[in-house]
């Protein structure tokens, strides 16, 4: 949500905001892995308490989180919008408004730290890329829904799905296993589903098509099944999970 709001404040397009989220998540995973590894090595080489090393390193991650987030948005802006790059002055002004006193040098070092951690591989695919590619194929295949309204609805649903991702995937897991209390093993195996951008894109388009015109929904699902090989049942389950959270749990079941 922070990334989305900041991207909106700086008038970045949707490609930049999703790119920023992907860069941030990949970097945070690398940072936490490295921190945990360093903490383990420190425990082996000393009699330090188990929680002390990890706790101090975790605090260091938290202290620099907003700086790293801003740097990720900056990097994303440089990838997608050459004419609307978020420069250091803009970023510093924003950080100062939040009472942070970083220097331009520290801002540059933050960008470099992210680039090094990710081995400079920051131009990665996002769910938005998959959604737009599939929409293009659907249009070529003669989808009955008009392209522009479908694209606009997909953007709204994709935003919503990102902001409520944990809740949606929790519902999807429980629906898939037909059990409200999944085991740790089932949760672990489900991680591959959460990382499947093609499934997410298919679910977003299917849900958007249903919202726009339920009469054409079956045709869209059939097309998506043929294009991606993802089963109609999987598409249905994903759409159900998203719609459940769009509508809200207070809606009567019969609706």
PDB file of C-alpha atoms in Angstrom:
ATOM      1  CA  UNK A   1       0.000   0.000   0.000  1.00  0.00           C
ATOM      2  CA  UNK A   2       2.895   2.335   0.828  1.00  0.00           C
ATOM      3  CA  UNK A   3       4.450   1.674  -2.602  1.00  0.00           C
ATOM      4  CA  UNK A   4       1.142   2.254  -4.378  1.00  0.00           C
ATOM      5  CA  UNK A   5       0.475   5.533  -2.556  1.00  0.00           C
ATOM      6  CA  UNK A   6       4.007   6.780  -3.128  1.00  0.00           C
ATOM      7  CA  UNK A   7       3.844   5.885  -6.830  1.00  0.00           C
ATOM      8  CA  UNK A   8       0.562   7.771  -7.092  1.00  0.00           C
ATOM      9  CA  UNK A   9       2.082  10.794  -5.328  1.00  0.00           C
ATOM     10  CA  UNK A  10       4.930  10.828  -7.843  1.00  0.00           C
ATOM     11  CA  UNK A  11       2.589  10.200 -10.813  1.00  0.00           C
ATOM     12  CA  UNK A  12       4.196   6.913 -11.829  1.00  0.00           C
ATOM     13  CA  UNK A  13       2.336   4.474 -14.033  1.00  0.00           C
ATOM     14  CA  UNK A  14       1.108   1.054 -12.931  1.00  0.00           C
ATOM     15  CA  UNK A  15       4.069  -0.765 -14.454  1.00  0.00           C
ATOM     16  CA  UNK A  16       6.410   1.172 -12.154  1.00  0.00           C
ATOM     17  CA  UNK A  17       4.415   0.459  -8.990  1.00  0.00           C
ATOM     18  CA  UNK A  18       4.310  -3.286  -9.622  1.00  0.00           C
ATOM     19  CA  UNK A  19       7.987  -3.294 -10.545  1.00  0.00           C
ATOM     20  CA  UNK A  20       8.757  -1.481  -7.277  1.00  0.00           C
ATOM     21  CA  UNK A  21       6.833  -4.066  -5.255  1.00  0.00           C
ATOM     22  CA  UNK A  22       8.688  -6.932  -6.931  1.00  0.00           C
ATOM     23  CA  UNK A  23      12.082  -5.286  -6.381  1.00  0.00           C
ATOM     24  CA  UNK A  24      11.237  -4.571  -2.734  1.00  0.00           C
ATOM     25  CA  UNK A  25      10.027  -8.099  -1.996  1.00  0.00           C
ATOM     26  CA  UNK A  26      12.997  -9.754  -3.689  1.00  0.00           C
ATOM     27  CA  UNK A  27      15.419  -7.467  -1.871  1.00  0.00           C
ATOM     28  CA  UNK A  28      13.782  -7.996   1.539  1.00  0.00           C
ATOM     29  CA  UNK A  29      13.943 -11.774   1.102  1.00  0.00           C
ATOM     30  CA  UNK A  30      17.659 -11.536   0.275  1.00  0.00           C
ATOM     31  CA  UNK A  31      18.268  -9.219   3.221  1.00  0.00           C
ATOM     32  CA  UNK A  32      16.421 -11.389   5.728  1.00  0.00           C
ATOM     33  CA  UNK A  33      18.183 -14.523   4.449  1.00  0.00           C
ATOM     34  CA  UNK A  34      21.577 -12.862   4.788  1.00  0.00           C
ATOM     35  CA  UNK A  35      20.720 -11.481   8.216  1.00  0.00           C
ATOM     36  CA  UNK A  36      19.563 -14.867   9.474  1.00  0.00           C
ATOM     37  CA  UNK A  37      22.703 -16.495   8.072  1.00  0.00           C
ATOM     38  CA  UNK A  38      24.954 -13.894   9.715  1.00  0.00           C
ATOM     39  CA  UNK A  39      23.088 -14.264  12.983  1.00  0.00           C
ATOM     40  CA  UNK A  40      23.613 -18.047  12.896  1.00  0.00           C
ATOM     41  CA  UNK A  41      27.322 -17.653  12.202  1.00  0.00           C
ATOM     42  CA  UNK A  42      27.634 -15.180  15.072  1.00  0.00           C
ATOM     43  CA  UNK A  43      26.006 -17.656  17.470  1.00  0.00           C
ATOM     44  CA  UNK A  44      28.406 -20.399  16.427  1.00  0.00           C
ATOM     45  CA  UNK A  45      31.486 -18.258  16.971  1.00  0.00           C
ATOM     46  CA  UNK A  46      30.452 -16.910  20.381  1.00  0.00           C
ATOM     47  CA  UNK A  47      28.359 -17.639  23.436  1.00  0.00           C
ATOM     48  CA  UNK A  48      25.947 -14.877  22.490  1.00  0.00           C
ATOM     49  CA  UNK A  49      22.298 -15.537  23.306  1.00  0.00           C
ATOM     50  CA  UNK A  50      20.216 -16.888  20.439  1.00  0.00           C
ATOM     51  CA  UNK A  51      17.880 -13.922  20.218  1.00  0.00           C
ATOM     52  CA  UNK A  52      20.345 -11.090  20.698  1.00  0.00           C
ATOM     53  CA  UNK A  53      22.169 -11.217  17.339  1.00  0.00           C
ATOM     54  CA  UNK A  54      19.026 -11.749  15.296  1.00  0.00           C
ATOM     55  CA  UNK A  55      17.125  -9.083  17.218  1.00  0.00           C
ATOM     56  CA  UNK A  56      19.742  -6.376  16.617  1.00  0.00           C
ATOM     57  CA  UNK A  57      20.010  -7.228  12.921  1.00  0.00           C
ATOM     58  CA  UNK A  58      16.231  -7.296  12.566  1.00  0.00           C
ATOM     59  CA  UNK A  59      16.057  -3.841  14.151  1.00  0.00           C
ATOM     60  CA  UNK A  60      18.613  -2.624  11.602  1.00  0.00           C
ATOM     61  CA  UNK A  61      16.380  -3.885   8.768  1.00  0.00           C
ATOM     62  CA  UNK A  62      13.355  -2.118  10.266  1.00  0.00           C
ATOM     63  CA  UNK A  63      15.274   1.132  10.749  1.00  0.00           C
ATOM     64  CA  UNK A  64      16.187   1.332   7.050  1.00  0.00           C
ATOM     65  CA  UNK A  65      12.957  -0.078   5.631  1.00  0.00           C
ATOM     66  CA  UNK A  66      11.400   3.215   4.496  1.00  0.00           C
ATOM     67  CA  UNK A  67      14.680   4.251   2.864  1.00  0.00           C
ATOM     68  CA  UNK A  68      14.859   0.936   1.005  1.00  0.00           C
ATOM     69  CA  UNK A  69      11.242   1.219  -0.073  1.00  0.00           C
ATOM     70  CA  UNK A  70      11.829   4.694  -1.511  1.00  0.00           C
ATOM     71  CA  UNK A  71      14.932   3.420  -3.314  1.00  0.00           C
ATOM     72  CA  UNK A  72      12.912   0.571  -4.860  1.00  0.00           C
ATOM     73  CA  UNK A  73      10.366   3.046  -6.192  1.00  0.00           C
ATOM     74  CA  UNK A  74      13.220   5.167  -7.577  1.00  0.00           C
ATOM     75  CA  UNK A  75      14.764   2.175  -9.338  1.00  0.00           C
ATOM     76  CA  UNK A  76      11.399   1.145 -10.772  1.00  0.00           C
ATOM     77  CA  UNK A  77      10.830   4.661 -12.118  1.00  0.00           C
ATOM     78  CA  UNK A  78      14.152   4.491 -13.953  1.00  0.00           C
ATOM     79  CA  UNK A  79      13.186   1.208 -15.569  1.00  0.00           C
ATOM     80  CA  UNK A  80       9.766   2.185 -16.878  1.00  0.00           C
ATOM     81  CA  UNK A  81       9.637   5.967 -17.230  1.00  0.00           C
ATOM     82  CA  UNK A  82      12.751   7.607 -18.603  1.00  0.00           C
ATOM     83  CA  UNK A  83      10.948  10.955 -18.769  1.00  0.00           C
ATOM     84  CA  UNK A  84       9.573  10.770 -15.212  1.00  0.00           C
ATOM     85  CA  UNK A  85      12.462   9.475 -13.118  1.00  0.00           C
ATOM     86  CA  UNK A  86      12.212  10.054  -9.374  1.00  0.00           C
ATOM     87  CA  UNK A  87      15.473  11.913  -8.720  1.00  0.00           C
ATOM     88  CA  UNK A  88      17.389  12.165  -5.444  1.00  0.00           C
ATOM     89  CA  UNK A  89      16.049  15.627  -4.602  1.00  0.00           C
ATOM     90  CA  UNK A  90      12.443  14.428  -4.852  1.00  0.00           C
ATOM     91  CA  UNK A  91      13.156  11.324  -2.784  1.00  0.00           C
ATOM     92  CA  UNK A  92      15.049  13.270  -0.096  1.00  0.00           C
ATOM     93  CA  UNK A  93      12.285  15.845   0.157  1.00  0.00           C
ATOM     94  CA  UNK A  94       9.770  13.067   0.772  1.00  0.00           C
ATOM     95  CA  UNK A  95      11.955  11.367   3.378  1.00  0.00           C
ATOM     96  CA  UNK A  96      12.490  14.693   5.136  1.00  0.00           C
ATOM     97  CA  UNK A  97       8.709  15.174   5.292  1.00  0.00           C
ATOM     98  CA  UNK A  98       8.649  11.950   7.338  1.00  0.00           C
ATOM     99  CA  UNK A  99      11.343  13.356   9.665  1.00  0.00           C
ATOM    100  CA  UNK A 100      14.195  11.265   8.240  1.00  0.00           C
ATOM    101  CA  UNK A 101      17.555  12.990   7.863  1.00  0.00           C
ATOM    102  CA  UNK A 102      19.214  10.953   5.125  1.00  0.00           C
ATOM    103  CA  UNK A 103      21.804  12.515   2.832  1.00  0.00           C
ATOM    104  CA  UNK A 104      22.025  12.243  -0.934  1.00  0.00           C
ATOM    105  CA  UNK A 105      25.037   9.961  -0.499  1.00  0.00           C
ATOM    106  CA  UNK A 106      23.056   7.609   1.748  1.00  0.00           C
ATOM    107  CA  UNK A 107      20.260   7.553  -0.808  1.00  0.00           C
ATOM    108  CA  UNK A 108      22.685   6.576  -3.582  1.00  0.00           C
ATOM    109  CA  UNK A 109      24.252   3.925  -1.346  1.00  0.00           C
ATOM    110  CA  UNK A 110      20.783   2.523  -0.645  1.00  0.00           C
ATOM    111  CA  UNK A 111      20.075   2.094  -4.361  1.00  0.00           C
ATOM    112  CA  UNK A 112      23.446   0.442  -4.827  1.00  0.00           C
ATOM    113  CA  UNK A 113      22.834  -1.917  -1.887  1.00  0.00           C
ATOM    114  CA  UNK A 114      19.598  -3.100  -3.508  1.00  0.00           C
ATOM    115  CA  UNK A 115      21.239  -3.525  -6.920  1.00  0.00           C
ATOM    116  CA  UNK A 116      24.127  -5.523  -5.444  1.00  0.00           C
ATOM    117  CA  UNK A 117      21.847  -7.744  -3.363  1.00  0.00           C
ATOM    118  CA  UNK A 118      19.821  -8.595  -6.472  1.00  0.00           C
ATOM    119  CA  UNK A 119      22.927  -8.880  -8.673  1.00  0.00           C
ATOM    120  CA  UNK A 120      21.592  -5.952 -10.747  1.00  0.00           C
ATOM    121  CA  UNK A 121      18.688  -8.133 -11.976  1.00  0.00           C
ATOM    122  CA  UNK A 122      15.812  -5.801 -11.239  1.00  0.00           C
ATOM    123  CA  UNK A 123      13.984  -5.737 -14.562  1.00  0.00           C
ATOM    124  CA  UNK A 124      11.763  -8.693 -13.680  1.00  0.00           C
ATOM    125  CA  UNK A 125       8.342  -9.711 -14.915  1.00  0.00           C
ATOM    126  CA  UNK A 126       5.309  -8.640 -12.912  1.00  0.00           C
ATOM    127  CA  UNK A 127       1.702  -9.916 -12.881  1.00  0.00           C
ATOM    128  CA  UNK A 128       0.780  -6.795 -14.878  1.00  0.00           C
ATOM    129  CA  UNK A 129       2.979  -8.034 -17.743  1.00  0.00           C
ATOM    130  CA  UNK A 130       1.145 -11.355 -17.780  1.00  0.00           C
ATOM    131  CA  UNK A 131      -2.291  -9.720 -17.611  1.00  0.00           C
ATOM    132  CA  UNK A 132      -1.617  -7.390 -20.550  1.00  0.00           C
ATOM    133  CA  UNK A 133      -0.075 -10.159 -22.645  1.00  0.00           C
ATOM    134  CA  UNK A 134      -3.082 -12.435 -22.084  1.00  0.00           C
ATOM    135  CA  UNK A 135      -5.504  -9.591 -22.850  1.00  0.00           C
ATOM    136  CA  UNK A 136      -3.734  -9.037 -26.156  1.00  0.00           C
ATOM    137  CA  UNK A 137      -4.075 -12.719 -27.060  1.00  0.00           C
ATOM    138  CA  UNK A 138      -7.743 -12.723 -25.996  1.00  0.00           C
ATOM    139  CA  UNK A 139      -8.413  -9.759 -28.270  1.00  0.00           C
ATOM    140  CA  UNK A 140      -6.688 -11.494 -31.157  1.00  0.00           C
ATOM    141  CA  UNK A 141      -8.751 -14.647 -30.534  1.00  0.00           C
ATOM    142  CA  UNK A 142     -12.038 -12.760 -30.736  1.00  0.00           C
ATOM    143  CA  UNK A 143     -13.013 -12.201 -27.110  1.00  0.00           C
ATOM    144  CA  UNK A 144     -16.594 -10.864 -26.957  1.00  0.00           C
ATOM    145  CA  UNK A 145     -15.808  -8.330 -24.226  1.00  0.00           C
ATOM    146  CA  UNK A 146     -14.530  -4.911 -25.404  1.00  0.00           C
ATOM    147  CA  UNK A 147     -10.793  -4.581 -24.782  1.00  0.00           C
ATOM    148  CA  UNK A 148     -10.694  -1.161 -23.084  1.00  0.00           C
ATOM    149  CA  UNK A 149     -13.330  -1.768 -20.341  1.00  0.00           C
ATOM    150  CA  UNK A 150     -11.828  -5.217 -19.661  1.00  0.00           C
ATOM    151  CA  UNK A 151      -8.323  -3.763 -19.317  1.00  0.00           C
ATOM    152  CA  UNK A 152      -9.543  -1.017 -16.978  1.00  0.00           C
ATOM    153  CA  UNK A 153     -11.406  -3.499 -14.788  1.00  0.00           C
ATOM    154  CA  UNK A 154      -8.350  -5.780 -14.686  1.00  0.00           C
ATOM    155  CA  UNK A 155      -6.250  -2.898 -13.373  1.00  0.00           C
ATOM    156  CA  UNK A 156      -8.719  -2.294 -10.528  1.00  0.00           C
ATOM    157  CA  UNK A 157      -8.966  -5.986  -9.648  1.00  0.00           C
ATOM    158  CA  UNK A 158      -5.177  -6.441  -9.833  1.00  0.00           C
ATOM    159  CA  UNK A 159      -4.666  -3.520  -7.443  1.00  0.00           C
ATOM    160  CA  UNK A 160      -7.233  -4.986  -5.072  1.00  0.00           C
ATOM    161  CA  UNK A 161      -5.648  -8.431  -5.276  1.00  0.00           C
ATOM    162  CA  UNK A 162      -2.225  -7.046  -4.408  1.00  0.00           C
ATOM    163  CA  UNK A 163      -3.544  -5.137  -1.407  1.00  0.00           C
ATOM    164  CA  UNK A 164      -5.518  -8.098  -0.050  1.00  0.00           C
ATOM    165  CA  UNK A 165      -3.190 -10.819  -1.317  1.00  0.00           C
ATOM    166  CA  UNK A 166      -2.774 -12.796   1.901  1.00  0.00           C
ATOM    167  CA  UNK A 167      -6.515 -13.000   2.515  1.00  0.00           C
ATOM    168  CA  UNK A 168      -7.261 -14.025  -1.085  1.00  0.00           C
ATOM    169  CA  UNK A 169      -4.656 -16.788  -1.148  1.00  0.00           C
ATOM    170  CA  UNK A 170      -5.797 -18.011   2.252  1.00  0.00           C
ATOM    171  CA  UNK A 171      -9.323 -18.402   0.861  1.00  0.00           C
ATOM    172  CA  UNK A 172      -7.937 -20.058  -2.290  1.00  0.00           C
ATOM    173  CA  UNK A 173      -5.960 -22.606  -0.265  1.00  0.00           C
ATOM    174  CA  UNK A 174      -8.928 -23.497   1.939  1.00  0.00           C
ATOM    175  CA  UNK A 175     -11.158 -23.824  -1.144  1.00  0.00           C
ATOM    176  CA  UNK A 176      -8.651 -25.999  -2.994  1.00  0.00           C
ATOM    177  CA  UNK A 177      -8.143 -28.460  -0.098  1.00  0.00           C
ATOM    178  CA  UNK A 178     -11.767 -28.193   1.096  1.00  0.00           C
ATOM    179  CA  UNK A 179     -10.560 -27.673   4.649  1.00  0.00           C
ATOM    180  CA  UNK A 180     -10.603 -24.542   6.801  1.00  0.00           C
ATOM    181  CA  UNK A 181      -7.522 -25.611   8.792  1.00  0.00           C
ATOM    182  CA  UNK A 182      -4.674 -26.443   6.371  1.00  0.00           C
ATOM    183  CA  UNK A 183      -1.633 -28.261   7.727  1.00  0.00           C
ATOM    184  CA  UNK A 184       1.872 -26.751   7.739  1.00  0.00           C
ATOM    185  CA  UNK A 185       2.840 -29.046   4.866  1.00  0.00           C
ATOM    186  CA  UNK A 186      -0.131 -27.887   2.780  1.00  0.00           C
ATOM    187  CA  UNK A 187       0.740 -24.253   3.472  1.00  0.00           C
ATOM    188  CA  UNK A 188       4.365 -24.877   2.471  1.00  0.00           C
ATOM    189  CA  UNK A 189       3.386 -26.622  -0.770  1.00  0.00           C
ATOM    190  CA  UNK A 190       0.989 -23.772  -1.556  1.00  0.00           C
ATOM    191  CA  UNK A 191       3.895 -21.301  -1.820  1.00  0.00           C
ATOM    192  CA  UNK A 192       4.445 -22.337  -5.439  1.00  0.00           C
ATOM    193  CA  UNK A 193       0.837 -21.359  -6.198  1.00  0.00           C
ATOM    194  CA  UNK A 194       1.341 -17.923  -4.610  1.00  0.00           C
ATOM    195  CA  UNK A 195       4.382 -17.375  -6.826  1.00  0.00           C
ATOM    196  CA  UNK A 196       2.577 -18.354 -10.047  1.00  0.00           C
ATOM    197  CA  UNK A 197       2.067 -15.061 -11.920  1.00  0.00           C
ATOM    198  CA  UNK A 198       0.291 -16.774 -14.812  1.00  0.00           C
ATOM    199  CA  UNK A 199      -2.358 -18.186 -12.476  1.00  0.00           C
ATOM    200  CA  UNK A 200      -2.772 -14.769 -10.873  1.00  0.00           C
ATOM    201  CA  UNK A 201      -3.149 -13.078 -14.266  1.00  0.00           C
ATOM    202  CA  UNK A 202      -5.705 -15.634 -15.443  1.00  0.00           C
ATOM    203  CA  UNK A 203      -7.655 -15.201 -12.210  1.00  0.00           C
ATOM    204  CA  UNK A 204      -7.631 -11.414 -12.543  1.00  0.00           C
ATOM    205  CA  UNK A 205      -8.943 -11.505 -16.123  1.00  0.00           C
ATOM    206  CA  UNK A 206     -11.570 -14.130 -15.297  1.00  0.00           C
ATOM    207  CA  UNK A 207     -12.834 -12.136 -12.299  1.00  0.00           C
ATOM    208  CA  UNK A 208     -12.906  -8.897 -14.302  1.00  0.00           C
ATOM    209  CA  UNK A 209     -14.832 -10.556 -17.119  1.00  0.00           C
ATOM    210  CA  UNK A 210     -17.402 -11.894 -14.651  1.00  0.00           C
ATOM    211  CA  UNK A 211     -17.877  -8.445 -13.094  1.00  0.00           C
ATOM    212  CA  UNK A 212     -18.310  -6.786 -16.501  1.00  0.00           C
ATOM    213  CA  UNK A 213     -20.593  -9.342 -18.128  1.00  0.00           C
ATOM    214  CA  UNK A 214     -21.309 -12.804 -16.619  1.00  0.00           C
ATOM    215  CA  UNK A 215     -22.844 -13.917 -19.940  1.00  0.00           C
ATOM    216  CA  UNK A 216     -19.435 -13.881 -21.629  1.00  0.00           C
ATOM    217  CA  UNK A 217     -17.546 -15.315 -18.664  1.00  0.00           C
ATOM    218  CA  UNK A 218     -17.587 -18.951 -19.855  1.00  0.00           C
ATOM    219  CA  UNK A 219     -16.128 -17.953 -23.212  1.00  0.00           C
ATOM    220  CA  UNK A 220     -13.318 -16.002 -21.535  1.00  0.00           C
ATOM    221  CA  UNK A 221     -12.511 -18.925 -19.210  1.00  0.00           C
ATOM    222  CA  UNK A 222     -12.412 -21.346 -22.171  1.00  0.00           C
ATOM    223  CA  UNK A 223     -10.020 -19.036 -24.023  1.00  0.00           C
ATOM    224  CA  UNK A 224      -7.798 -18.665 -20.957  1.00  0.00           C
ATOM    225  CA  UNK A 225      -7.755 -22.440 -20.495  1.00  0.00           C
ATOM    226  CA  UNK A 226      -6.698 -22.974 -24.118  1.00  0.00           C
ATOM    227  CA  UNK A 227      -4.033 -20.255 -23.996  1.00  0.00           C
ATOM    228  CA  UNK A 228      -2.394 -21.195 -20.677  1.00  0.00           C
ATOM    229  CA  UNK A 229      -3.351 -24.808 -19.993  1.00  0.00           C
ATOM    230  CA  UNK A 230      -4.646 -23.783 -16.551  1.00  0.00           C
ATOM    231  CA  UNK A 231      -7.785 -25.794 -15.822  1.00  0.00           C
ATOM    232  CA  UNK A 232     -11.206 -24.183 -15.751  1.00  0.00           C
ATOM    233  CA  UNK A 233     -11.611 -25.445 -12.175  1.00  0.00           C
ATOM    234  CA  UNK A 234      -8.464 -23.614 -11.052  1.00  0.00           C
ATOM    235  CA  UNK A 235      -9.641 -20.441 -12.791  1.00  0.00           C
ATOM    236  CA  UNK A 236     -13.055 -20.759 -11.142  1.00  0.00           C
ATOM    237  CA  UNK A 237     -11.526 -21.254  -7.687  1.00  0.00           C
ATOM    238  CA  UNK A 238      -9.281 -18.212  -8.063  1.00  0.00           C
ATOM    239  CA  UNK A 239     -12.154 -16.024  -9.248  1.00  0.00           C
ATOM    240  CA  UNK A 240     -14.275 -17.233  -6.339  1.00  0.00           C
ATOM    241  CA  UNK A 241     -11.521 -16.290  -3.873  1.00  0.00           C
ATOM    242  CA  UNK A 242     -11.131 -12.789  -5.317  1.00  0.00           C
ATOM    243  CA  UNK A 243     -14.872 -12.129  -5.598  1.00  0.00           C
ATOM    244  CA  UNK A 244     -15.415 -13.332  -2.036  1.00  0.00           C
ATOM    245  CA  UNK A 245     -13.181 -10.538  -0.769  1.00  0.00           C
ATOM    246  CA  UNK A 246     -14.470  -7.917  -3.215  1.00  0.00           C
ATOM    247  CA  UNK A 247     -18.064  -8.537  -2.160  1.00  0.00           C
ATOM    248  CA  UNK A 248     -17.271  -9.014   1.530  1.00  0.00           C
ATOM    249  CA  UNK A 249     -18.094 -11.707   4.033  1.00  0.00           C
ATOM    250  CA  UNK A 250     -21.296  -9.962   5.207  1.00  0.00           C
ATOM    251  CA  UNK A 251     -23.102 -10.680   1.927  1.00  0.00           C
ATOM    252  CA  UNK A 252     -25.733 -13.471   2.245  1.00  0.00           C
ATOM    253  CA  UNK A 253     -24.443 -16.782   0.897  1.00  0.00           C
ATOM    254  CA  UNK A 254     -27.276 -17.198  -1.591  1.00  0.00           C
ATOM    255  CA  UNK A 255     -26.083 -14.055  -3.385  1.00  0.00           C
TER     256      UNK A 255
END
